[in-house]
Amino acid sequence: MRTQAVLALIRPRVLGAILLSLLAGGALLGTPTPAWAEGRVTFTQLSVEQCKGTCTLKLSCGVAGKPVELMSGKQGRTKDLLAIGKAIEIQQFPAEVKCTAYKDTGWIGTTWEEIGTGSVSVPSGGDYRLDIDKADLGSVRVLMAVDSLESFLPAAPAAAAAPATPAPAKGKKAATAKTATPLQVAGVFNPDKQGHAVVIGLEWPAFKDRMDKMATQGLKLVDIEVFEDGGKRYWSGIFKNVPDRVVLRANQTWDEFLAQWKQLTGGRARLVDLEIYGDSAKPTFAGLYRDYSEGHTIWVGQERKDMLSKVKELQDYKGLQLVDAEIYHANGKLFYAGAFRQTTGKYALWTALDRAAFENQWKQGAAKGQQMVDLETYTDGGKRVYDAIVRTGMGGPGDVLLGADVPGFTKRWLDDTSKGLRLVSLEFFRE
């Protein structure tokens, strides 16, 4: 592919209604049932919506089972926010979260009187609220951050059947048949108070359908990952409740992608995630856009040394930071593509580090307050290497997983969400 570069005007041009989403049109396909799901609802705060004077409150909540007491004896007045900070595991989605609130009405001693019971259906991760009220006792609102992880990946592909071979000669060992290596997952987790939904391993029609359904629930795609395994192409995504417009353009040739990029970024849309996949001689492109108004550009088809030079040049002379990178093979060579945008914080690109070197650099970067925003892994010269985009000035560091099988990744996801860390970047590969 020839090197292509486009620099957008710093002042965005006004653009008419152009968002004919890929989600529109066509009959919706039924989404397959996930192979498994994990999740957690974190009860973050109790908002005192209405209360005469000072109220002493108690709250119990449950998910498909016996309720658990989450707080008791906390006092608040109207408009106060009372911290809860407790969580309940969710094993299946959709789930029903049910809560009962009580008020202490005793003059001497404690007398808990029920304000009421409320419930909310939780189809997936995201931010939710549940209202409970009673005219003579007041009203409260339960605020929740829900995290969901659903995988639609099939079982690992079986190793190819080996042809029958004659018995080994006397004194020689029989050849050992190769077994399929497990699918590996790498990811980045950063501090975030918002709940999120992670969907893994859907083919395009089902992913498109799932994305459409999530949008009706107020959840929008904020990160995508496309990977091929067992001869099939799979899509995965991270969804959150975000206020701005989100647009996905997928399965495009370079010419189609560039035309859409120019059209969309003529308004407020800015490229935040770029995926390049398919035939190495003629790659396919997907782009995720969100509404920002800052200056921006993209560079596609850069060799590593040229990309590193471009990152520095755009930072120094245009104030543009690399916010997303994609590394891909085309015609036997390795190329870089990147999305740049004016944004807060200072960003840096790490390239071509083996695992030991990467882990060492991350340890040093985290100690300096760097936060990772994008992780890429690929093979170069037959060796697995890692690239990353890190930034400073954006809060404390999170957690990085460079490779684990799916059960190991799931455990890490559960551990990190319990610490207030949410997934922001995802990679799949086989060794």
Coordinates of N, CA and C in Angstrom, one line a residue, residues 73-189:
G73 N -27.8 2.5 59.0 CA -27.5 3.5 60.0 C -26.9 4.8 59.4
K74 N -26.8 4.9 58.1 CA -26.2 6.1 57.6 C -27.2 7.3 57.5
Q75 N -26.8 8.5 57.8 CA -27.7 9.6 57.9 C -27.5 10.5 56.8
G76 N -28.6 11.1 56.3 CA -28.5 12.1 55.2 C -29.7 13.0 55.1
R77 N -29.5 14.1 54.4 CA -30.6 15.0 54.2 C -30.9 15.1 52.7
T78 N -32.0 15.7 52.3 CA -32.3 15.8 50.9 C -31.2 16.3 50.1
K79 N -30.9 15.6 49.0 CA -29.8 15.8 48.0 C -28.5 15.4 48.4
D80 N -28.4 14.7 49.6 CA -27.1 14.1 50.0 C -26.8 12.9 49.2
L81 N -25.5 12.6 49.0 CA -25.1 11.3 48.3 C -24.4 10.5 49.4
L82 N -24.9 9.4 49.7 CA -24.3 8.5 50.7 C -23.5 7.4 50.0
A83 N -22.2 7.2 50.3 CA -21.4 6.2 49.7 C -21.8 4.8 50.1
I84 N -21.8 3.9 49.1 CA -22.1 2.5 49.4 C -20.9 1.6 49.2
G85 N -20.4 1.5 47.9 CA -19.2 0.9 47.6 C -19.2 -0.6 47.8
K86 N -20.3 -1.3 47.6 CA -20.3 -2.7 47.7 C -20.9 -3.4 46.5
A87 N -20.5 -4.6 46.2 CA -20.8 -5.3 44.9 C -21.4 -6.6 45.1
I88 N -22.2 -7.1 44.1 CA -22.8 -8.4 44.1 C -22.5 -9.0 42.7
E89 N -22.1 -10.3 42.7 CA -21.8 -10.9 41.4 C -23.0 -11.2 40.6
I90 N -22.9 -11.2 39.3 CA -24.0 -11.5 38.4 C -23.5 -12.6 37.5
Q91 N -24.2 -13.7 37.4 CA -23.8 -14.9 36.6 C -24.5 -15.0 35.2
Q92 N -25.5 -14.2 35.0 CA -26.3 -14.3 33.8 C -27.0 -13.0 33.5
F93 N -27.0 -12.6 32.2 CA -27.7 -11.4 31.7 C -28.7 -11.8 30.7
P94 N -29.9 -11.1 30.7 CA -30.2 -10.0 31.6 C -30.5 -10.4 33.0
A95 N -30.3 -9.5 34.0 CA -30.5 -9.8 35.4 C -31.4 -8.8 36.0
E96 N -32.1 -9.2 37.1 CA -33.0 -8.2 37.8 C -32.3 -7.9 39.1
V97 N -32.1 -6.6 39.3 CA -31.6 -6.1 40.6 C -32.8 -5.6 41.4
K98 N -32.9 -6.1 42.6 CA -34.0 -5.7 43.5 C -33.5 -5.1 44.8
C99 N -34.0 -4.0 45.2 CA -33.5 -3.3 46.4 C -34.7 -2.9 47.3
T100 N -34.5 -2.9 48.6 CA -35.5 -2.4 49.6 C -34.8 -1.4 50.5
A101 N -35.4 -0.3 50.7 CA -34.9 0.8 51.5 C -35.7 0.9 52.8
Y102 N -35.1 1.3 53.9 CA -35.8 1.4 55.2 C -35.3 2.7 55.8
K103 N -36.2 3.3 56.6 CA -36.0 4.5 57.4 C -36.2 4.2 58.8
D104 N -35.3 4.7 59.7 CA -35.4 4.6 61.1 C -36.5 5.6 61.6
T105 N -37.6 5.1 62.1 CA -38.7 6.0 62.6 C -38.8 5.9 64.1
G106 N -37.9 5.3 64.8 CA -38.1 5.1 66.2 C -37.7 6.4 67.0
W107 N -38.4 6.7 68.0 CA -38.1 7.8 68.9 C -37.1 7.4 69.9
I108 N -37.2 6.2 70.5 CA -36.3 5.7 71.4 C -35.8 4.3 70.8
G109 N -34.6 4.1 70.6 CA -34.1 2.9 69.9 C -34.3 3.0 68.4
T110 N -34.1 1.9 67.8 CA -34.2 1.8 66.3 C -35.4 1.1 65.9
T111 N -36.2 1.7 65.0 CA -37.4 1.0 64.4 C -37.3 1.2 62.9
W112 N -37.0 0.2 62.2 CA -36.8 0.3 60.7 C -38.2 0.1 60.1
E113 N -38.6 1.1 59.3 CA -39.9 1.1 58.6 C -39.5 1.1 57.1
E114 N -40.2 0.2 56.4 CA -39.8 0.0 54.9 C -40.4 1.2 54.1
I115 N -39.4 1.9 53.4 CA -39.8 2.9 52.5 C -40.5 2.3 51.3
G116 N -39.9 1.2 50.8 CA -40.4 0.5 49.6 C -39.4 -0.4 49.0
T117 N -39.8 -1.1 47.9 CA -39.0 -2.0 47.2 C -39.0 -1.6 45.7
G118 N -37.9 -1.6 45.0 CA -37.9 -1.3 43.6 C -37.0 -2.3 42.9
S119 N -37.1 -2.4 41.6 CA -36.3 -3.3 40.8 C -36.0 -2.7 39.5
V120 N -34.9 -3.1 38.9 CA -34.5 -2.6 37.6 C -33.9 -3.8 36.8
S121 N -34.3 -3.9 35.5 CA -33.7 -5.0 34.7 C -32.4 -4.5 34.1
V122 N -31.4 -5.3 34.2 CA -30.0 -5.0 33.7 C -29.7 -5.9 32.6
P123 N -29.8 -5.5 31.3 CA -29.5 -6.3 30.2 C -28.0 -6.6 30.0
S124 N -27.2 -5.7 30.4 CA -25.7 -5.8 30.3 C -25.1 -4.7 31.1
G125 N -23.7 -4.6 31.0 CA -23.0 -3.6 31.8 C -23.5 -2.2 31.4
G126 N -23.1 -1.2 32.2 CA -23.5 0.2 32.0 C -23.8 0.8 33.4
D127 N -24.4 2.0 33.3 CA -24.8 2.7 34.6 C -26.3 2.7 34.7
Y128 N -26.7 2.4 35.9 CA -28.2 2.2 36.1 C -28.6 2.9 37.4
R129 N -29.9 3.2 37.6 CA -30.4 3.7 38.8 C -31.7 3.1 39.1
L130 N -32.1 3.1 40.4 CA -33.3 2.5 40.9 C -33.9 3.4 41.9
D131 N -35.2 3.8 41.7 CA -35.9 4.7 42.5 C -36.8 4.0 43.5
I132 N -36.8 4.4 44.7 CA -37.7 3.9 45.8 C -38.3 5.1 46.5
D133 N -39.7 5.1 46.6 CA -40.3 6.2 47.4 C -41.6 5.8 48.1
K134 N -41.9 6.6 49.1 CA -43.1 6.4 49.8 C -43.5 7.8 50.3
A135 N -44.7 8.3 50.0 CA -45.1 9.6 50.3 C -44.8 10.2 51.7
D136 N -45.1 9.4 52.7 CA -44.9 9.9 54.1 C -43.5 9.6 54.6
L137 N -42.7 8.9 53.9 CA -41.3 8.5 54.5 C -40.2 9.1 53.6
G138 N -40.4 9.5 52.4 CA -39.4 10.1 51.6 C -39.1 9.2 50.4
S139 N -38.0 9.5 49.7 CA -37.6 8.8 48.5 C -36.1 8.8 48.4
V140 N -35.6 7.6 47.8 CA -34.1 7.5 47.6 C -33.9 6.9 46.2
R141 N -32.7 7.1 45.8 CA -32.3 6.6 44.4 C -31.0 5.8 44.6
V142 N -31.0 4.6 44.1 CA -29.8 3.7 44.2 C -29.0 3.9 42.9
L143 N -27.7 4.3 43.0 CA -26.9 4.4 41.8 C -26.0 3.2 41.7
M144 N -25.9 2.6 40.5 CA -25.1 1.4 40.2 C -24.3 1.5 39.0
A145 N -23.1 0.9 39.1 CA -22.2 0.7 37.9 C -22.2 -0.8 37.7
V146 N -22.6 -1.3 36.5 CA -22.7 -2.7 36.2 C -21.6 -3.0 35.2
D147 N -20.9 -4.1 35.4 CA -19.9 -4.6 34.5 C -20.3 -6.0 34.0
S148 N -20.2 -6.2 32.7 CA -20.6 -7.5 32.1 C -19.5 -7.9 31.1
L149 N -19.2 -9.2 31.1 CA -18.3 -9.8 30.1 C -19.0 -11.0 29.5
E150 N -19.3 -10.9 28.2 CA -20.0 -12.0 27.6 C -19.1 -12.5 26.4
S151 N -18.9 -13.8 26.4 CA -18.1 -14.4 25.3 C -19.0 -15.3 24.4
F152 N -18.8 -15.2 23.1 CA -19.5 -16.0 22.1 C -18.5 -16.9 21.4
L153 N -17.3 -16.9 21.9 CA -16.3 -17.7 21.2 C -16.6 -19.2 21.3
P154 N -16.4 -19.9 20.2 CA -16.6 -21.3 20.2 C -15.5 -22.0 20.9
A155 N -15.6 -23.3 21.2 CA -14.5 -24.0 21.8 C -13.3 -23.9 20.9
A156 N -12.1 -24.1 21.5 CA -10.8 -24.0 20.8 C -10.8 -25.0 19.6
P157 N -10.4 -24.6 18.5 CA -10.3 -25.5 17.3 C -9.5 -26.8 17.6
A158 N -10.0 -27.9 17.2 CA -9.2 -29.2 17.4 C -8.0 -29.2 16.6
A159 N -6.9 -29.8 17.0 CA -5.7 -30.0 16.2 C -6.0 -30.8 15.0
A160 N -5.4 -30.5 13.9 CA -5.7 -31.2 12.6 C -5.2 -32.6 12.8
A161 N -6.1 -33.5 12.3 CA -5.8 -35.0 12.4 C -4.5 -35.3 11.6
A162 N -3.6 -35.9 12.3 CA -2.3 -36.3 11.7 C -2.5 -37.5 10.8
P163 N -1.8 -37.5 9.6 CA -1.9 -38.7 8.8 C -1.3 -39.9 9.4
A164 N -1.8 -41.1 9.1 CA -1.2 -42.3 9.7 C 0.3 -42.4 9.3
T165 N 1.1 -42.8 10.2 CA 2.5 -42.9 10.0 C 3.0 -44.3 10.4
P166 N 4.0 -44.8 9.7 CA 4.5 -46.2 10.1 C 5.1 -46.1 11.5
A167 N 5.2 -47.2 12.2 CA 5.8 -47.3 13.5 C 7.3 -46.9 13.3
P168 N 7.8 -46.2 14.4 CA 9.2 -45.7 14.3 C 10.2 -46.9 14.3
A169 N 11.3 -46.7 13.7 CA 12.4 -47.7 13.6 C 12.8 -48.0 15.0
K170 N 13.3 -49.2 15.2 CA 13.7 -49.6 16.5 C 14.8 -48.7 17.1
G171 N 14.6 -48.3 18.3 CA 15.6 -47.4 19.0 C 15.3 -45.9 18.8
K172 N 14.2 -45.6 18.0 CA 13.9 -44.2 17.7 C 12.5 -43.9 18.4
K173 N 12.3 -42.6 18.8 CA 11.1 -42.2 19.4 C 10.1 -41.8 18.4
A174 N 8.8 -42.1 18.7 CA 7.7 -41.7 17.9 C 7.5 -40.2 17.9
A175 N 7.1 -39.6 16.8 CA 6.9 -38.2 16.7 C 5.7 -37.8 17.6
T176 N 5.8 -36.7 18.3 CA 4.7 -36.2 19.1 C 3.7 -35.3 18.3
A177 N 2.4 -35.6 18.3 CA 1.5 -34.8 17.6 C 1.3 -33.5 18.2
K178 N 1.2 -32.4 17.4 CA 1.0 -31.1 17.9 C -0.4 -30.9 18.3
T179 N -0.6 -30.2 19.5 CA -1.9 -29.8 19.9 C -2.2 -28.3 19.7
A180 N -3.5 -28.0 19.5 CA -3.8 -26.6 19.3 C -3.5 -25.7 20.5
T181 N -2.8 -24.6 20.2 CA -2.5 -23.7 21.3 C -3.7 -22.9 21.7
P182 N -3.9 -22.6 23.0 CA -5.1 -21.8 23.5 C -5.0 -20.4 23.0
L183 N -6.2 -19.8 22.7 CA -6.3 -18.4 22.4 C -5.9 -17.6 23.5
Q184 N -5.0 -16.6 23.2 CA -4.5 -15.7 24.2 C -5.2 -14.3 24.1
V185 N -5.3 -13.7 25.3 CA -6.0 -12.4 25.4 C -5.0 -11.5 26.1
A186 N -4.9 -10.3 25.6 CA -4.1 -9.2 26.2 C -5.1 -8.0 26.4
G187 N -4.8 -7.3 27.4 CA -5.7 -6.1 27.7 C -5.2 -5.1 28.6
V188 N -5.8 -3.9 28.6 CA -5.4 -2.8 29.4 C -6.6 -2.4 30.2
F189 N -6.4 -2.1 31.5 CA -7.4 -1.7 32.4 C -7.0 -0.4 33.0

